[in-house]
XYZ file of C-alpha atoms in Angstrom:
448
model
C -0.840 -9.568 5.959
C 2.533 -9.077 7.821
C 2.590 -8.182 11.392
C 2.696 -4.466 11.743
C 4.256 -3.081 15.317
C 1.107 -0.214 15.225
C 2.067 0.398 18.689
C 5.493 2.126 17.066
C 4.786 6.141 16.866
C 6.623 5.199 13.573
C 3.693 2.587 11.980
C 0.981 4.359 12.871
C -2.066 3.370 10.646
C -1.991 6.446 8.577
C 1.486 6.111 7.613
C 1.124 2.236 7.025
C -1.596 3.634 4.323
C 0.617 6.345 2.985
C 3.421 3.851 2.716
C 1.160 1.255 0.807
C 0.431 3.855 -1.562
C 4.035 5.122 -1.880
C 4.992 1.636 -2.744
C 1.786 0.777 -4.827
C 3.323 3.900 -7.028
C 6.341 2.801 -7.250
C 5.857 -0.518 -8.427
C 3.771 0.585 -11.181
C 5.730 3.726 -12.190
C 8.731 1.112 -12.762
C 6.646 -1.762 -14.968
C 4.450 1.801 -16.547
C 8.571 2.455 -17.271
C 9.269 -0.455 -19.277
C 8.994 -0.888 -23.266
C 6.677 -3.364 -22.843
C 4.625 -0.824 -21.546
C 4.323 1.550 -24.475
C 3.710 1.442 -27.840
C 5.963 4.514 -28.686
C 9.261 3.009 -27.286
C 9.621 3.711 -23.550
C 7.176 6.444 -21.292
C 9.307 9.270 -19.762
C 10.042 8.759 -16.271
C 7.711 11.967 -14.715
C 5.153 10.263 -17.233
C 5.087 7.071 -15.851
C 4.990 8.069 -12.481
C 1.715 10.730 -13.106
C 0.008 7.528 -14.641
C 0.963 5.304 -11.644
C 0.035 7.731 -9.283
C -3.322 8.941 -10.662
C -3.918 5.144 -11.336
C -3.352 4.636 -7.572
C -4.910 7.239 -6.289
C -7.766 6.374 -8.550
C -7.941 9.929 -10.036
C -8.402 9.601 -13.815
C -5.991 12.476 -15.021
C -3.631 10.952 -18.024
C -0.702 12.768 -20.007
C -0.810 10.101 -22.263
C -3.495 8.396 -23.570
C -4.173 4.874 -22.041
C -5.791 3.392 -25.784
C -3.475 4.419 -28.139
C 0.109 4.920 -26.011
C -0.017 1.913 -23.953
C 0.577 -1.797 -24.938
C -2.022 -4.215 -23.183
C 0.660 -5.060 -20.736
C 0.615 -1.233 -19.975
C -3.133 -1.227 -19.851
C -3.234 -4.164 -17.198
C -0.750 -2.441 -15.147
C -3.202 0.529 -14.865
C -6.174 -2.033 -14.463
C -4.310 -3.368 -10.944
C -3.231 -0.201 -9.721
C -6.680 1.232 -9.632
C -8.428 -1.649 -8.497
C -5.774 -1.875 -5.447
C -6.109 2.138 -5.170
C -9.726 1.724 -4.906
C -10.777 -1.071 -2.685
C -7.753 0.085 -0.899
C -4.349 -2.044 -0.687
C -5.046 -3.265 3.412
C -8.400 -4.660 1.786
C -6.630 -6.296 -1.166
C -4.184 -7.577 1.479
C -7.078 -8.939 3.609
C -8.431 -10.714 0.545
C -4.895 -12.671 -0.035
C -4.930 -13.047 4.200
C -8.524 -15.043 3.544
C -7.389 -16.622 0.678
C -4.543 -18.575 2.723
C -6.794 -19.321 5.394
C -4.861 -17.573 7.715
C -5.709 -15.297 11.219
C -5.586 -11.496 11.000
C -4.478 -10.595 13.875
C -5.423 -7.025 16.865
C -2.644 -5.087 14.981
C -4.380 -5.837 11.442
C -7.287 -5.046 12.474
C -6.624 -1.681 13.606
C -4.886 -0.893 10.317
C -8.144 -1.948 8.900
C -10.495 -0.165 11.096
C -8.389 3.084 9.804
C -8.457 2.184 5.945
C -11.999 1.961 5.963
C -12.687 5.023 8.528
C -14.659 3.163 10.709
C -14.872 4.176 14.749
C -14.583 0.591 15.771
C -12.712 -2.630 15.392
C -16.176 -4.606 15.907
C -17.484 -6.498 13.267
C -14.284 -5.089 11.064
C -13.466 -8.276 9.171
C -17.241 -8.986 8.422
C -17.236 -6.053 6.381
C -14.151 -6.333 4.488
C -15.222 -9.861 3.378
C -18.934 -8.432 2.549
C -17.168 -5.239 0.962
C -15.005 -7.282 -1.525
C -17.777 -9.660 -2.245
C -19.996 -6.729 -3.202
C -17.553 -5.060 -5.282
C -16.838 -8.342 -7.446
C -20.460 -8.811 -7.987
C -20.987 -5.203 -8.964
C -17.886 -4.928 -11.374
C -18.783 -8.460 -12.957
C -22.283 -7.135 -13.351
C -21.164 -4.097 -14.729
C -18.347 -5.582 -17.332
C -20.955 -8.255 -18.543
C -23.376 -5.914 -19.535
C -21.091 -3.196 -21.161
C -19.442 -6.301 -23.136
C -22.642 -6.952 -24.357
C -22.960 -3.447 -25.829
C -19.941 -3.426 -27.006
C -19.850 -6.097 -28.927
C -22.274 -4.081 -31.634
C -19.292 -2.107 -32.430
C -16.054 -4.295 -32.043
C -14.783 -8.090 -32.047
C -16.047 -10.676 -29.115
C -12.200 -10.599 -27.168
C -12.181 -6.712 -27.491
C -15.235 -6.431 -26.057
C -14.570 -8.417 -23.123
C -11.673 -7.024 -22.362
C -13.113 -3.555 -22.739
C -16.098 -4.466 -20.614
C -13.807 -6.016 -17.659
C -11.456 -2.331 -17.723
C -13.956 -0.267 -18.061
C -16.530 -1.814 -15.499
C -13.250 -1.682 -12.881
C -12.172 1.605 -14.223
C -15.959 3.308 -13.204
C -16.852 1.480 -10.236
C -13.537 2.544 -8.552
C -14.244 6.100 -9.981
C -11.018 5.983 -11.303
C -12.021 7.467 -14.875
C -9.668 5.909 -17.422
C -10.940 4.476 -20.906
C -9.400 3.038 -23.922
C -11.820 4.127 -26.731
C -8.983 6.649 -27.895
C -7.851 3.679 -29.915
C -11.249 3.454 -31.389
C -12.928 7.058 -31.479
C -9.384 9.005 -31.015
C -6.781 10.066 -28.580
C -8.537 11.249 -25.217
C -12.089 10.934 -26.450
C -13.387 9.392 -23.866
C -17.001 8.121 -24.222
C -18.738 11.363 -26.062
C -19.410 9.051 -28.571
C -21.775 7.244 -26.399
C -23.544 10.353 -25.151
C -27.234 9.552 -26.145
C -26.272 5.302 -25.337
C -28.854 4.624 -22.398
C -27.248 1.497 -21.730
C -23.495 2.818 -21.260
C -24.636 6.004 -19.651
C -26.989 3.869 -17.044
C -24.448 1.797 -16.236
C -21.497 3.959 -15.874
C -23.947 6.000 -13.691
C -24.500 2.832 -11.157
C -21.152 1.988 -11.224
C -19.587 5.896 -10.204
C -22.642 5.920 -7.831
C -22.287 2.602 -5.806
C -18.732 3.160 -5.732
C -18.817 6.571 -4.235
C -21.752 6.367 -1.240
C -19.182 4.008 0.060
C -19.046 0.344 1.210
C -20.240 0.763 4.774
C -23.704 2.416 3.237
C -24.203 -0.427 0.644
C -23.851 -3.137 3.370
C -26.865 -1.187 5.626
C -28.947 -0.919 2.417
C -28.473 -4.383 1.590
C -29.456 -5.402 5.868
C -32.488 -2.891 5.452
C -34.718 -5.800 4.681
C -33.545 -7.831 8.111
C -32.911 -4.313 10.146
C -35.893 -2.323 8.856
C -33.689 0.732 9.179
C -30.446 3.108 8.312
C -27.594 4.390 10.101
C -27.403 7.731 10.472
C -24.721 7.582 8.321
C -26.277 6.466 5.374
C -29.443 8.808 5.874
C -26.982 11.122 5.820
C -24.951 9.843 2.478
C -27.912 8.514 0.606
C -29.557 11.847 0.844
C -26.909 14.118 0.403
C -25.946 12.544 -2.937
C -29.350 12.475 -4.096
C -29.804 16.247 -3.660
C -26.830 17.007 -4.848
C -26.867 14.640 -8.024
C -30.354 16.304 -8.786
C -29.676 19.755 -8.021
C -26.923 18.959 -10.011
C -28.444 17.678 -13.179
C -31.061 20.192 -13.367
C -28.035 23.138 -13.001
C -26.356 21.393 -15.481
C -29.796 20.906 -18.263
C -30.352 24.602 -17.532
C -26.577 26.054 -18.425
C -26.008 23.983 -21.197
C -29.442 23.297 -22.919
C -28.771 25.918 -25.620
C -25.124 25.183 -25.666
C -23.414 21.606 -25.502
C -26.739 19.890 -25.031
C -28.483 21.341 -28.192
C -27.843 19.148 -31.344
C -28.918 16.160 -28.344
C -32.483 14.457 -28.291
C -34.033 14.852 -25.061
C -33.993 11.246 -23.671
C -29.881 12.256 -24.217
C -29.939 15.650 -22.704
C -31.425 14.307 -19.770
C -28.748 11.277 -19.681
C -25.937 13.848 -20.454
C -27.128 15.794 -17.287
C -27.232 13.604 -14.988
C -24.191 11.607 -15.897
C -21.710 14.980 -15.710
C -23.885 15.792 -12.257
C -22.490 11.806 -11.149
C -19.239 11.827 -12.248
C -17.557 15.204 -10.435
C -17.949 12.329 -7.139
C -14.843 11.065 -8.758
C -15.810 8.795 -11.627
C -14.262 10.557 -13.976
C -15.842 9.678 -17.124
C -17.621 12.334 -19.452
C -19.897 12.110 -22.488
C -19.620 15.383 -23.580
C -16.514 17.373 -24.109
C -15.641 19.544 -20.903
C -13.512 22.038 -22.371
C -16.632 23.428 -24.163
C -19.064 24.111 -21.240
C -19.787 27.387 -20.225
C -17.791 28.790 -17.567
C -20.322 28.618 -15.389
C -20.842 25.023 -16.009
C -16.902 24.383 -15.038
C -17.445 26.071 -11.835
C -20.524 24.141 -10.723
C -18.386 20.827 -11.447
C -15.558 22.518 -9.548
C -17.969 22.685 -6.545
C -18.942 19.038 -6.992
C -15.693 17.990 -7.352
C -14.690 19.567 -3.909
C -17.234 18.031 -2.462
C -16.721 14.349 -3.554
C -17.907 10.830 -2.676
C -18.587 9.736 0.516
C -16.421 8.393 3.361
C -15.361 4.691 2.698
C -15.566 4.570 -0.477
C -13.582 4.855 -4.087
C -14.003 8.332 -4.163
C -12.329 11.471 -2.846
C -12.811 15.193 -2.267
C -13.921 16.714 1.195
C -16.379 14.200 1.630
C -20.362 14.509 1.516
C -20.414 13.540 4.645
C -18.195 17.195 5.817
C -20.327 19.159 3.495
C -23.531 17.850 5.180
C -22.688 19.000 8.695
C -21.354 21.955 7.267
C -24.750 22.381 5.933
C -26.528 21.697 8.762
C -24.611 24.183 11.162
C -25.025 27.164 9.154
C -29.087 26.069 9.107
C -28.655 25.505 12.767
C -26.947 29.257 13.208
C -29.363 30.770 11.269
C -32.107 29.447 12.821
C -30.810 30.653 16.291
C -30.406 26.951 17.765
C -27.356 25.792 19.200
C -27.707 22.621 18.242
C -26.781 20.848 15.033
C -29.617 18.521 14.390
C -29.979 15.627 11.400
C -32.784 13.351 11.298
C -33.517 13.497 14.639
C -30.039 13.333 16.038
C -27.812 15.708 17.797
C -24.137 16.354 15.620
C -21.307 16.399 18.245
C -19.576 19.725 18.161
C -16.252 17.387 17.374
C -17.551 16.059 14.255
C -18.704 19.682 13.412
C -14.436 20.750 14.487
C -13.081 17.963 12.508
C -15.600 19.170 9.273
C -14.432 22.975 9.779
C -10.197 21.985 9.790
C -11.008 19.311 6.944
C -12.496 22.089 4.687
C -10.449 24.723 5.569
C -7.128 22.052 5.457
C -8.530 21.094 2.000
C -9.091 24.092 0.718
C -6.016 26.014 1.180
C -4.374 23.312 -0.216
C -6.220 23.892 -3.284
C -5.336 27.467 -3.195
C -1.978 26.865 -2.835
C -1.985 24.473 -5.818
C -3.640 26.611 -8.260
C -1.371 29.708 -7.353
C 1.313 27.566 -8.397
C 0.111 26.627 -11.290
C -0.843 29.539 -12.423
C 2.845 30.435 -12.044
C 4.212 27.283 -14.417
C 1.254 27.177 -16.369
C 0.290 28.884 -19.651
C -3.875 28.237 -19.696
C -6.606 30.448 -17.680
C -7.504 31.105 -13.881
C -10.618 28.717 -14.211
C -8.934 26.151 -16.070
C -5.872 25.955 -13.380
C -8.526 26.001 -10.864
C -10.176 23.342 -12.350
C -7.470 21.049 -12.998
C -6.311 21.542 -8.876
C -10.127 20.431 -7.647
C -9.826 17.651 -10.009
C -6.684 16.363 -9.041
C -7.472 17.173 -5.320
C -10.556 15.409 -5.336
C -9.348 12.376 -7.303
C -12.315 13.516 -10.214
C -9.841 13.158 -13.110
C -12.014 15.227 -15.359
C -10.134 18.218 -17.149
C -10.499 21.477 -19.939
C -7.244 19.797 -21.715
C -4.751 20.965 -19.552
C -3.209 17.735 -18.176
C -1.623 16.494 -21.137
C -0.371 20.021 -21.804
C 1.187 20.202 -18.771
C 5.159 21.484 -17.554
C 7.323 18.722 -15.495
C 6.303 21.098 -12.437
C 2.865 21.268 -12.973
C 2.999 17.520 -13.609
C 4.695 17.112 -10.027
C 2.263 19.714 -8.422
C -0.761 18.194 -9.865
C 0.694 14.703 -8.523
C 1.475 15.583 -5.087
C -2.385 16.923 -5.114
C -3.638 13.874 -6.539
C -1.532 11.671 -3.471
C -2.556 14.002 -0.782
C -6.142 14.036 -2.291
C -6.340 10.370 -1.386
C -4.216 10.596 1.423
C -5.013 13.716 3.218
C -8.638 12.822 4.393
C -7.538 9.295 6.088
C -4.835 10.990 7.206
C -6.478 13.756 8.977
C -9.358 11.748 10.460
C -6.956 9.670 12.408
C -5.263 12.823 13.967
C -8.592 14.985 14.427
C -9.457 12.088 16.680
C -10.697 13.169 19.611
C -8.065 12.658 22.904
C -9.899 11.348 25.253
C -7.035 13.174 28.100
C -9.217 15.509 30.488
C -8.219 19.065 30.612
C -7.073 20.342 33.915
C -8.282 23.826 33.255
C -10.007 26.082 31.002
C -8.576 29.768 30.147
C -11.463 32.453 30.266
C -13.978 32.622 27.146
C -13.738 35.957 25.080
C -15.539 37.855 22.680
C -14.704 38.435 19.130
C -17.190 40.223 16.860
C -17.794 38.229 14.105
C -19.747 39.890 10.574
């Protein structure tokens, strides 16, 4: 890794990140613009640059689609972007730093500390060594045993190759497949709806890459530690309630609808694979455009929630919706304290959850009024195309490939500040730890 002058108001850590990103899309937006890249000729600039970016920014959302339109060459591009985009490109830099043999240095380490929102430099390089060794385990784990499946329906070299893209594509929930040269253009893997091995797989996959690398390394110590962070408790059960409450949402709204002609053993899988992938995989075995509406706006919700902090994933963060959770409980349970397995919340964390939310959210408002402007399609499916991008989901009704060049740039600029905007803002909702020299007066304001 170069030295970085972090102490220059200009490098600060979340504008080393944004940069890295800015120049991870801009390098792949120019190779995505080459001929090699596409089988049709050459991909419009604004088209290459959506596919960098939501490659990058691990989001899923394609105006073209990645099995039939793009070359191998194209395909590989993607395959780095996202896998950069998802580990994150100070970790990929740490891994070529090892690699050499050389010393990362104070400055480095701060830069990592930030990339992988931790509150402390200690033990910082332990964990990005354990974090990439994890995730190369998991993703050759994963790609093995999807080959294996998929060599029942294609040649021995396909199915590696598919196994390896797809395996990277789902563990960094970044959502792209190339089956749309098999099954049809932006297919997707409805085909494999009632597969238990595909659908249990790409459910592991989205899930250990969105509770985040910091919560796999404490499960994997809870044999030596005999217990959890606070954290994790927090993460592990959060995502389990929600991934349940979820699925059973889900079976209920659709079980006389999309889930009908299924077996059960596949309604079940169908459930709980759409309640998983609104974290951010973006990956779907049944055709989203054909849910009920009520159905789009429960995966809206999950989608605005996301994946958890440190992790591939986006969205507010399960983490924020958890205290968020917990405060209202706390309020209407008349206690002034915000209390989660037996520990007291700081009212900073429960500040920095309120300005995230609200931050996030008018963003999304914002977004969708705008597209609603440039945009010929419905409220719910603008709506749902802003959360997606926003929350890096990169699930859709159809309305990405459909899109204007301004809706392509608005839904871009969502996607980067999706991915962005969270690091971004926990660095500057840091708490100064200046002393105030005075406090004005409290005041009433009546509230309800």
């Amino acid at each position: 890794m170069a030295n970085l002058n972090l102490g220059s108001p200009k490098l600060t850590p979340p504008k080393i990140l944004s940069l890295g990103f800015l120049l991870l899309i801009a390098v792949g937006t120019t190779l995505l613009c080459l001929p090699v890249s596409s089988t049709t000729g050459r991909i419009h600039f604004i088209d290459a640059l959506f596919m960098a970016t939501s490659a990058t920014c691990v989001t899923g959302l394609a105006v073209i689609d990645t099995g039939t339109q793009l070359t191998t060459f194209g395909q590989i591009v993607l395959l780095v972007l996202f896998q950069f985009g998802g580990l994150g490109f100070v970790t990929m830099a740490t891994l070529i730093t090892l690699v050499l043999n050389k010393r990362i240095s104070l400055k480095e380490r701060l830069l990592l500390q930030e990339s992988m929102n931790q509150n402390s430099m200690q033990g910082i390089v332990l964990l990005i060594r354990r974090v990439l060794l994890y995730s190369l385990v998991i993703q050759l784990s994963g790609a093995v045993l999807l080959a294996a499946r998929f060599m029942l329906d294609m040649p021995l070299g396909k199915a590696v190759y598919y196994g390896i893209f797809h395996s990277i594509s789902i563990f960094n929930n970044a959502g792209f497949d190339l089956f749309g040269d098999i099954h049809g253009p932006f297919s997707g893997l409805t085909r494999y709806v009632e597969d238990p091995i595909v659908n249990i797989i790409s459910m592991l996959l989205i899930f250990l890459g969105g509770i985040g690398f910091i919560v796999m390394a404490d499960v994997i110590d809870f044999r030596k530690r005999r217990r959890l962070t606070l954290h994790s408790k927090v993460v592990l059960t959060t995502s389990a309630v929600l991934i349940g409450l979820g699925a059973v949402i889900f079976f209920g709204l659709e079980l006389n609808h999309t889930l009908k002609p299924l077996h059960a053993g596949g309604k079940v899988m169908a459930s709980f694979l759409q309640a998983i992938t609104p974290r951010s995989g973006g990956v779907t075995t049944i055709d989203i455009p054909l849910l009920r509406e009520s159905t789009h706006f429960l995966l809206i919700l999950l989608m605005f929630i996301g994946a958890a902090p440190g992790s591939t994933g986006g969205g507010i963060k399960i983490t924020t919706f958890a205290i968020l959770a917990s405060a209202v409980y706390a309020r209407l349970r008349g206690r002034e304290d915000i209390i989660m397995f037996r520990h007291r919340i700081s009212k900073d964390n429960v500040y920095r959850a309120i300005t995230m939310t609200l931050l996030s959210l008018m963003l999304v408002v914002i977004a969708t009024m705008l597209l609603s402007v440039t945009e010929r399609a419905s409220f719910l499916t603008v709506l749902f195309e802003a959360v997606s991008a926003f929350g890096t989901s990169g699930i859709t009704m159809g309305l990405t490939p459909e899109l204007t060049m301004i809706g392509k740039m608005l839904v871009i600029i969502l996607m980067f500040v999706g991915r962005i905007g969270p690091l971004t803002l926990a660095y500057a909702l840091k708490p100064k730890k200046s002393k105030e020299l005075y406090r004005y007066p409290e005041g009433n304001i009546t509230i309800g």
